[in-house]
Structures are given as C-alpha cells and as structure tokens.
Short mmCIF file of C-alpha atoms (C1' of nucleotides) in Angstrom, two decimals:
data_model
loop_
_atom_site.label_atom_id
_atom_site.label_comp_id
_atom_site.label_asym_id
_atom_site.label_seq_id
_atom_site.Cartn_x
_atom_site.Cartn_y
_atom_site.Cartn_z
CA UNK G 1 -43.88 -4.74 -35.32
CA UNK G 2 -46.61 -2.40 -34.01
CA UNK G 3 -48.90 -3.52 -36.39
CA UNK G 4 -48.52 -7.02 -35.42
CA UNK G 5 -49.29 -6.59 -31.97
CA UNK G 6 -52.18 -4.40 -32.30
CA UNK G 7 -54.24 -7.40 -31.71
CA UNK G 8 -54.00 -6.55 -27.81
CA UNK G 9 -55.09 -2.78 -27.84
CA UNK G 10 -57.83 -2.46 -25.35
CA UNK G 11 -56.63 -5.38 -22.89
CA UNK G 12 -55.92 -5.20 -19.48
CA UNK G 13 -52.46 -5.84 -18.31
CA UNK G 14 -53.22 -8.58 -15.45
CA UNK G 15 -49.72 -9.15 -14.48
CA UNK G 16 -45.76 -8.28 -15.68
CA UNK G 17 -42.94 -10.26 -15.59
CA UNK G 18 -39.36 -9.78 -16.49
CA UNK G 19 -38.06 -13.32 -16.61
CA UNK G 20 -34.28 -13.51 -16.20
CA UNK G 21 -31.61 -16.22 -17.22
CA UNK G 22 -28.64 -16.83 -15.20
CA UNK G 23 -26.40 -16.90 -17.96
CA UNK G 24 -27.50 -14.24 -20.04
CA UNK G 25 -27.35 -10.34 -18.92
CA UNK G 26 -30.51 -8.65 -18.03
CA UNK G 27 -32.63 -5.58 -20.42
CA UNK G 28 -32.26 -2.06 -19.13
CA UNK G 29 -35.51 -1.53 -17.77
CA UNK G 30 -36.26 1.78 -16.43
CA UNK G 31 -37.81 2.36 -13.74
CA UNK G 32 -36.67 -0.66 -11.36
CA UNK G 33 -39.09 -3.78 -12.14
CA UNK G 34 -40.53 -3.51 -8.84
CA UNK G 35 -41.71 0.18 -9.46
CA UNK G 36 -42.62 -0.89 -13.47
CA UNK G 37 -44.83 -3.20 -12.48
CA UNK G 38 -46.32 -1.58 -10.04
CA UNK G 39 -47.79 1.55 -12.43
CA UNK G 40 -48.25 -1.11 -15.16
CA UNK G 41 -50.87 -3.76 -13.61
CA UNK G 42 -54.48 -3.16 -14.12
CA UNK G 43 -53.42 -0.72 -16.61
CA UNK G 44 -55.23 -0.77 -19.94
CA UNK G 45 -53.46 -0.82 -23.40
CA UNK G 46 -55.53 2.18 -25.26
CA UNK G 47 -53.32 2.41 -28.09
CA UNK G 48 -49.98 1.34 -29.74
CA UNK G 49 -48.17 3.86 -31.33
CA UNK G 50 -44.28 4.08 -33.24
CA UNK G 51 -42.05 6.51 -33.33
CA UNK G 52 -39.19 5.85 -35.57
CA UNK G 53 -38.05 2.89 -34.12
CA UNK G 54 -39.62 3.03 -30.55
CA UNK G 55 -42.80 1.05 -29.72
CA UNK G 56 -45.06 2.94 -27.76
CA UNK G 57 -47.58 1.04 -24.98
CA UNK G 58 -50.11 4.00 -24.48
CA UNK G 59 -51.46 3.25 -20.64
CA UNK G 60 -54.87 4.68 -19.38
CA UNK G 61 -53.84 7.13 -16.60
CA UNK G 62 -50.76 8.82 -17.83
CA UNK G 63 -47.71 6.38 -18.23
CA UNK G 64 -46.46 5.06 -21.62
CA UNK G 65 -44.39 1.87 -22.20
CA UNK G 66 -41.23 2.42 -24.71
CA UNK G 67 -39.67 -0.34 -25.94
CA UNK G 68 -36.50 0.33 -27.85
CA UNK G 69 -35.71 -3.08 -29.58
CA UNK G 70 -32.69 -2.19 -31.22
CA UNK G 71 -30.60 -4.60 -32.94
CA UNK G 72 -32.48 -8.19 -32.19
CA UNK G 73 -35.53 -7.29 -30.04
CA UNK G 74 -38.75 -8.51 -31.11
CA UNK G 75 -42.48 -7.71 -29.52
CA UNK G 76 -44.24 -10.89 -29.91
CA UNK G 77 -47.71 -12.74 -29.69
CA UNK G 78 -46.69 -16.07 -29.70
CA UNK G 79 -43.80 -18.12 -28.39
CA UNK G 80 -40.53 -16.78 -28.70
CA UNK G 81 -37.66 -18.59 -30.57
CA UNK G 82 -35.99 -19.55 -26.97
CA UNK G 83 -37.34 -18.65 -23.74
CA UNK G 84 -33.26 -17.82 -22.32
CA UNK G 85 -34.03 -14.36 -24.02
CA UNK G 86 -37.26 -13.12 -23.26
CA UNK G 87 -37.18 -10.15 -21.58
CA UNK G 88 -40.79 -9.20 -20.39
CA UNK G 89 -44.20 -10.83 -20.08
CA UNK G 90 -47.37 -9.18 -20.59
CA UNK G 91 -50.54 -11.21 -19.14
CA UNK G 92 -53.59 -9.93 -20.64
CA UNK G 93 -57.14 -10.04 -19.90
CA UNK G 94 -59.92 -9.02 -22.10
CA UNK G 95 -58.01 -10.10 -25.36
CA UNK G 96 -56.79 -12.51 -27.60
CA UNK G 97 -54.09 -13.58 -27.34
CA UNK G 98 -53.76 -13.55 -23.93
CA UNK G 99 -50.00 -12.33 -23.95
CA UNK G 100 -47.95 -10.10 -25.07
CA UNK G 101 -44.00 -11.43 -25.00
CA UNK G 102 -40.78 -9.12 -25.36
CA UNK G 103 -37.31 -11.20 -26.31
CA UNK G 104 -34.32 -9.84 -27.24
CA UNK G 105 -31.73 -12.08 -27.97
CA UNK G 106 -28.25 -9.65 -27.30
CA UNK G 107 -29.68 -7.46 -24.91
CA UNK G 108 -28.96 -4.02 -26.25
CA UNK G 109 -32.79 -2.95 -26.29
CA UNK G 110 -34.25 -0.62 -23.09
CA UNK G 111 -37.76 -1.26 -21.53
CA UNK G 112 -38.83 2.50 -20.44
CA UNK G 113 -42.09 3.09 -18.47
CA UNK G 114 -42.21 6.89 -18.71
CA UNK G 115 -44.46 9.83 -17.44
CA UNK G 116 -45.37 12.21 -19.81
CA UNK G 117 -42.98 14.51 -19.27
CA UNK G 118 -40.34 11.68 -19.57
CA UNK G 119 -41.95 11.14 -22.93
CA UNK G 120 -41.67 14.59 -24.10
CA UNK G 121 -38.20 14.72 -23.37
CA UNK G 122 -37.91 11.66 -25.72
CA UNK G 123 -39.86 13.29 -28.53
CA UNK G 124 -38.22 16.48 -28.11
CA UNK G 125 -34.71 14.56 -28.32
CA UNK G 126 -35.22 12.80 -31.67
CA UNK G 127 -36.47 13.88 -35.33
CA UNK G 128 -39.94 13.61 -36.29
CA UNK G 129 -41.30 9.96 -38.15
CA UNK G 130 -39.39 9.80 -41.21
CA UNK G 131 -43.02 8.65 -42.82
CA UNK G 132 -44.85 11.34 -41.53
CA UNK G 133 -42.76 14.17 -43.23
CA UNK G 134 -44.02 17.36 -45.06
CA UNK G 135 -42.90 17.43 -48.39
CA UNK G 136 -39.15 18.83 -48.60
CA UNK G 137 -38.49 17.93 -44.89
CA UNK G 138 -35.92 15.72 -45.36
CA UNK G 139 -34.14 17.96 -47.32
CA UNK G 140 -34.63 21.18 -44.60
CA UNK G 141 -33.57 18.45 -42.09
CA UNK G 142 -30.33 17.06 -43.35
CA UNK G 143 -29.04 19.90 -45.93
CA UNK G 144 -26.34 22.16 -45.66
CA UNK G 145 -24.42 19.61 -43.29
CA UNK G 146 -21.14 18.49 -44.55
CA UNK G 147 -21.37 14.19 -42.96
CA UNK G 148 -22.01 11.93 -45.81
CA UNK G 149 -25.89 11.65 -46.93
CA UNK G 150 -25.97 7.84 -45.29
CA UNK G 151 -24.49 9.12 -41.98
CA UNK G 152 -27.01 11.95 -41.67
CA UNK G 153 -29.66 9.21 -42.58
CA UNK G 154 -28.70 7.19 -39.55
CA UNK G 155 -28.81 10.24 -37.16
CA UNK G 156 -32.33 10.07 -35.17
CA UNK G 157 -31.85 13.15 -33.80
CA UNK G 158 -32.61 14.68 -37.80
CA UNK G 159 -35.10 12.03 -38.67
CA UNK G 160 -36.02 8.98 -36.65
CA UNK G 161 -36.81 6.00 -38.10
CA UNK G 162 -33.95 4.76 -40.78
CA UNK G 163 -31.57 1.93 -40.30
CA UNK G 164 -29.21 0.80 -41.92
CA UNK G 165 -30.44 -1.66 -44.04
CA UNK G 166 -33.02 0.54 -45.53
CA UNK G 167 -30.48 3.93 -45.73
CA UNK G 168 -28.24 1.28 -48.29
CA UNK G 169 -31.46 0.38 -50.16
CA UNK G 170 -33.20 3.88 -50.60
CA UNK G 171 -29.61 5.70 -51.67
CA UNK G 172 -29.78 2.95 -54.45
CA UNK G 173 -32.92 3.80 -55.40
CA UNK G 174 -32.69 7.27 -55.28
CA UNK G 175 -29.21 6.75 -57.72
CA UNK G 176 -27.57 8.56 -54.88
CA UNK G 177 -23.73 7.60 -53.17
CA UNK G 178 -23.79 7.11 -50.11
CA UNK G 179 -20.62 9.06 -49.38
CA UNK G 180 -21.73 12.47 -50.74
CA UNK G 181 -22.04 15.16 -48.30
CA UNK G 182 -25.33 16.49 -47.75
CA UNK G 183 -24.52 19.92 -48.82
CA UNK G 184 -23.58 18.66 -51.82
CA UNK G 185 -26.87 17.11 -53.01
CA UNK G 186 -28.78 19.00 -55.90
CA UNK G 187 -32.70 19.46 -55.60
CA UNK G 188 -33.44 16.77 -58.08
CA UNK G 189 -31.45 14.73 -55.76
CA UNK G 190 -33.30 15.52 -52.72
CA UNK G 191 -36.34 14.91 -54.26
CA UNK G 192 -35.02 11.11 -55.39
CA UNK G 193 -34.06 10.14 -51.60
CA UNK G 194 -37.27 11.89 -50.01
CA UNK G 195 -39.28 9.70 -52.92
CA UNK G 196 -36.80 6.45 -52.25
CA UNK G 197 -37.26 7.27 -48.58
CA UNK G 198 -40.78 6.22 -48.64
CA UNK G 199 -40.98 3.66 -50.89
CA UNK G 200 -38.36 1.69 -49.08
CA UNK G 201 -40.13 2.40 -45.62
CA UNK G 202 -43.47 1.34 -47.11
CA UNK G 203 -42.66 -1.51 -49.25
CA UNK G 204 -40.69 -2.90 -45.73
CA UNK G 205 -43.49 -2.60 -44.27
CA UNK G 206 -45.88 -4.30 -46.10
CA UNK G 207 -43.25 -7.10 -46.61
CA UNK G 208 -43.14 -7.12 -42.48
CA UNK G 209 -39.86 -6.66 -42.11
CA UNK G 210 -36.00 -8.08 -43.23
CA UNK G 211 -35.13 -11.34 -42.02
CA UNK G 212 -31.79 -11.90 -42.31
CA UNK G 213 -29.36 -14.79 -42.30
CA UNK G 214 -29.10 -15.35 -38.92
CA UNK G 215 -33.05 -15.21 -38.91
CA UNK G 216 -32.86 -13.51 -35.72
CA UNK G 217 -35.59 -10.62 -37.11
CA UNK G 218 -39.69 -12.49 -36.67
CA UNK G 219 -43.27 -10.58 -36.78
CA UNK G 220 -45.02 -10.58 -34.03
CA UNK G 221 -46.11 -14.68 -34.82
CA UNK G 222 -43.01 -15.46 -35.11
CA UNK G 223 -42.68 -15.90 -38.66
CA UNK G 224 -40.27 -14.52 -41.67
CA UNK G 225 -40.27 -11.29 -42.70
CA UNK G 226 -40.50 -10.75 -46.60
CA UNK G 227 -38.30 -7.55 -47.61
CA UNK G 228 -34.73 -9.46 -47.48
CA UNK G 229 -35.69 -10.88 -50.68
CA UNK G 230 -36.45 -7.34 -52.23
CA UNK G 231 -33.19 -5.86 -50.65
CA UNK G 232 -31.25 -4.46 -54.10
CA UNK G 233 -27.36 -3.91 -52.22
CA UNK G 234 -27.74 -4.25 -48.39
CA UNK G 235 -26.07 -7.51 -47.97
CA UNK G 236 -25.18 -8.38 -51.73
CA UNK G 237 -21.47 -7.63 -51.93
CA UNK G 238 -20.14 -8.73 -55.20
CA UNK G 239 -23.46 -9.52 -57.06
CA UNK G 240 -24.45 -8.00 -59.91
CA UNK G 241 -26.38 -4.59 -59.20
CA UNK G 242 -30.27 -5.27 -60.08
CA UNK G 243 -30.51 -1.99 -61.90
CA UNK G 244 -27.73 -1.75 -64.23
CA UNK G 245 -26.84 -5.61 -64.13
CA UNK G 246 -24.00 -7.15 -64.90
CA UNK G 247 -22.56 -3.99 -65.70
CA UNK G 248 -21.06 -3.29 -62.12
CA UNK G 249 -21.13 -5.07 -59.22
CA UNK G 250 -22.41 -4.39 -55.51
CA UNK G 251 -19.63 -2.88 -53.36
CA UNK G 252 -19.31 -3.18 -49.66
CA UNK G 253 -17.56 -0.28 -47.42
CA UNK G 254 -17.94 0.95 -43.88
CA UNK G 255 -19.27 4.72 -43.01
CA UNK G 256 -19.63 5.34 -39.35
CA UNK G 257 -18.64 1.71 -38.35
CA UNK G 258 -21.67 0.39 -40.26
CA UNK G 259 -21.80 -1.77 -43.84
CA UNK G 260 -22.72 0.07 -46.29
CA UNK G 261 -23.57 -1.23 -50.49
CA UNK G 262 -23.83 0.42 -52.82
CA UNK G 263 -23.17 0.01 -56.95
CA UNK G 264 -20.44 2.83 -58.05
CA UNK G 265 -21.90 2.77 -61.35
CA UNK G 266 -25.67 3.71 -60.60
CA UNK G 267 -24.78 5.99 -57.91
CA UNK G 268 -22.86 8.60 -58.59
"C1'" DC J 1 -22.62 23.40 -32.50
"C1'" DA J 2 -21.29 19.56 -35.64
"C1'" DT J 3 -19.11 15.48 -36.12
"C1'" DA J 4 -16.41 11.30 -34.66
"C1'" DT J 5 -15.45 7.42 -31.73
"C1'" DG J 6 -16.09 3.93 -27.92
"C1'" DT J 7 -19.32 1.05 -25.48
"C1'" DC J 8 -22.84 -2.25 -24.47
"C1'" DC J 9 -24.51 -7.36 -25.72
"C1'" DT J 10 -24.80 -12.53 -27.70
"C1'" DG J 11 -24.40 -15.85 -31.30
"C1'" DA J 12 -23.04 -17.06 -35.96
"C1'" DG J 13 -19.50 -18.04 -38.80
"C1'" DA J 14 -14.60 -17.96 -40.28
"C1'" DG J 15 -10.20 -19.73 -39.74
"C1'" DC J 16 -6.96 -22.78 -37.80
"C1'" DT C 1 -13.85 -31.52 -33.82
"C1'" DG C 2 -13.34 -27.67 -30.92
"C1'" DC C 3 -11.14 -23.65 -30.00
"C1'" DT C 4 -10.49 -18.39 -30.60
"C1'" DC C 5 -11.50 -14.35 -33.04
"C1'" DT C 6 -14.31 -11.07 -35.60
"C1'" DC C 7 -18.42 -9.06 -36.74
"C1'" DA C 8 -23.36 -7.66 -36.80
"C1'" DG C 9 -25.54 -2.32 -35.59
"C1'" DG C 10 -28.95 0.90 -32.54
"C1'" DA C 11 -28.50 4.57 -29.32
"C1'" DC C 12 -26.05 7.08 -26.13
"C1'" DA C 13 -21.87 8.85 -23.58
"C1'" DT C 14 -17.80 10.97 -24.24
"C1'" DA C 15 -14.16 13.11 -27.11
"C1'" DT C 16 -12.57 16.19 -30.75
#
DNA sequence: CATATGTCCTGAGAGC
DNA sequence: TGCTCTCAGGACATAT
C-alpha cells in the first residue's frame, strides 16, 4: 500500500475532503474535519512511511497523517470500487496523479492527523516493524509468555505488523502449531518463525498484497493483489496441505476469535 | 502485569 | 425470490 502511493511524495495537498454517504456511517477522523483540514492544506507530502500496519503522510511543518486501514481500507490512486465508501480526498498539485483517494468499505479504519508528540505516543504504544527486527528479536519479544505463539503474533503491542492471514501462513512455514505457547518454543523453533516471518512479509509484498474472495483488498490502482494464490493454509480448510500433500489435510480452528489453518501433521 | 473478551462496521453468502 | 442470520478481523476499551 505505501509503495503504491509513493507516486505523490513531494505534492502539495491543494484541498481535503471527507465525502460522506447518508446511508453509510462515517471514518473516525481525529481531529474534527474542520480542524484536519485546516493543518493539512498547502501542506507538502515529504515522505510516506509504514509502521506495521499504519500509513504514515509525513507533512512539512510538523504534523503527520495516520491512516489505520484495518480490515477493508484501501489508499488509492485511482477510482475507488464505489464512491458510497470513500472516506477522504486528497487534491494534489505538483504531481501525478493528481489525487490521492482513501475508501474503506466497513468503516472500522481511523484517519489521525497527529503532532509529534501524538505520534510518539503511537510509536511508543506498539512494537517495532516486524521487518525491521535485529536478529533474535522476535524471540526476546514474544518468549517466555505462556498465550499461544499465533496470539502473541497478532499482539502489536510485541511486534506490529502481522495479521492474520500471514501469522497462519508463516507458522506453516516455520513447521510450527499455532497453539503452542511461546514459552514452549525451542531455539531451532524460534529461528524457523523469525526466518518464516520474513519470507511471508516479503514475498506478500512483492505479490502486493492478498485479495480475497470477496475482492474487497486492491493496490493502490485498483487492481488484484497476487499472494492469495501463494497462501499454503489461510483459507484452505480441508485441502490437502502443500507440504506434506495428501497426507493430511488443512484444518480450520479459532484462537482469539480469529480463523486460524493449520496442517496437524507438519506442525507439530 | 498478562491475558481474555466485547465492540465497532458493512456486505457476502448460507440457509430456509 | 427474498428474507434473516452469521461471519469476516484490526485495534482498543474494559474485564478477569
């Protein structure tokens, strides 16, 4: 997502809107809209920066724009897939394109403009980049706790940046069960899931993204992301597991209210 | 402090 | 066919 709209870096912001449907609840956007666009026109984009899941709008003057998309929010440089649900309106000047378009089709994303001691709070509240670890960080982060290793995955606050799509995929990679308490992982283990960790961030990156089955993930030109058709268990309940094939099957359960696959066979 | 649960939101899909 | 119900899950507030 950042790297899709990095095309407007270095633009002006010539005016903001927050368009709003009758029907359909509006964003939280913090401060008020009046105030947000106040401090955001004639502002400049110098930089767009992630962290973990946040989008970061770096504003000459002192001000950053977070945008949190959550579950179905999207930043986007071309039109959105229905104009009920976008949420913001960038108009640009000094780059192409000329716009840069937030939709979120339920809603649950926030729009923050934040100071930078707002933004340190932020940063100080959730884990560091979960690809922009020191070797042996994840393990230092998440060991010794007794939650299951895909819980402790999930938690921001110890690394920011997994979801749950990719905290299925990389414990099936790493030959890991999801349901094993952290302080019961050995170092060889750790090693696997720190390795799987990054390979599954990477490769989902380079694929731009999972789009699933109810298509509602797009990059920023509104097309397909590439990674659902790499996925190994997220979403493959009852299929044969890609490693040891037809020798298991994928199996679904729920840890923390989320899905969670997994083959019983590989991952131990 | 660590961990668990409830809440927000809309649309897709299941089931009748 | 059209209705109701369940579910998807990210982060945070609140509870244990």
């Amino acid at each position: 997502m950042r790297r899709g709209i990095a095309p407007v870096v270095g633009a002006r912001v010539r005016a903001l809107r927050f368009p709003r449907s009758r029907r359909i609840k509006p964003l939280t956007i913090t401060p008020g809209r009046r105030a947000f666009q106040r401090r955001v026109v004639g502002r400049r984009i110098e930089a767009i920066d992630r962290l973990g899941k946040r989008i970061i709008l770096v504003l000459n003057g002192s001000d950053r724009v977070v945008f949190e998309p959550r579950m179905t929010g999207l930043a986007l440089l071309t039109d959105p897939p229905t104009t009920e649900h976008l949420r913001a309106r960038f108009e640009l000047a000094g780059a192409e394109p000329s716009e840069l378009l937030l939709w979120d089709r339920r809603g649950l994303g926030t729009l923050r403009l934040l100071d930078p001691d707002e933004f340190a709070e932020v940063t100080g509240r959730i884990g560091p980049d979960a690809l922009d670890l020191p070797r042996g960080e994840v393990r230092a982060r998440l060991g010794g706790r007794r939650r299951p290793i895909k819980v402790a995955l999930l938690d921001q606050a110890l690394l920011a940046g997994v979801g749950n799509i990719y905290a299925s995929e990389l414990l099936h990679m790493a030959r890991v069960h999801p349901t094993r308490p952290c302080d019961a992982l050995s170092a060889r283990e750790w090693t696997a899931v720190e390795r799987a960790l990054q390979r599954v961030l990477a490769d989902a990156i380079r694929y731009e993204g999972s789009t699933l089955n109810d298509g509602t993930y797009r990059t920023a030109l509104n097309e397909e992301g590439g990674y659902q058709n790499h996925h190994r268990v997220y979403g493959r309940e009852g299929r044969a597991c890609p490693r040891c094939k037809g020798r298991h099957t994928v199996e679904r359960i729920v840890l923390a209210q989320r899905a969670t696959f997994f083959c019983a066979r590989c991952q131990a």
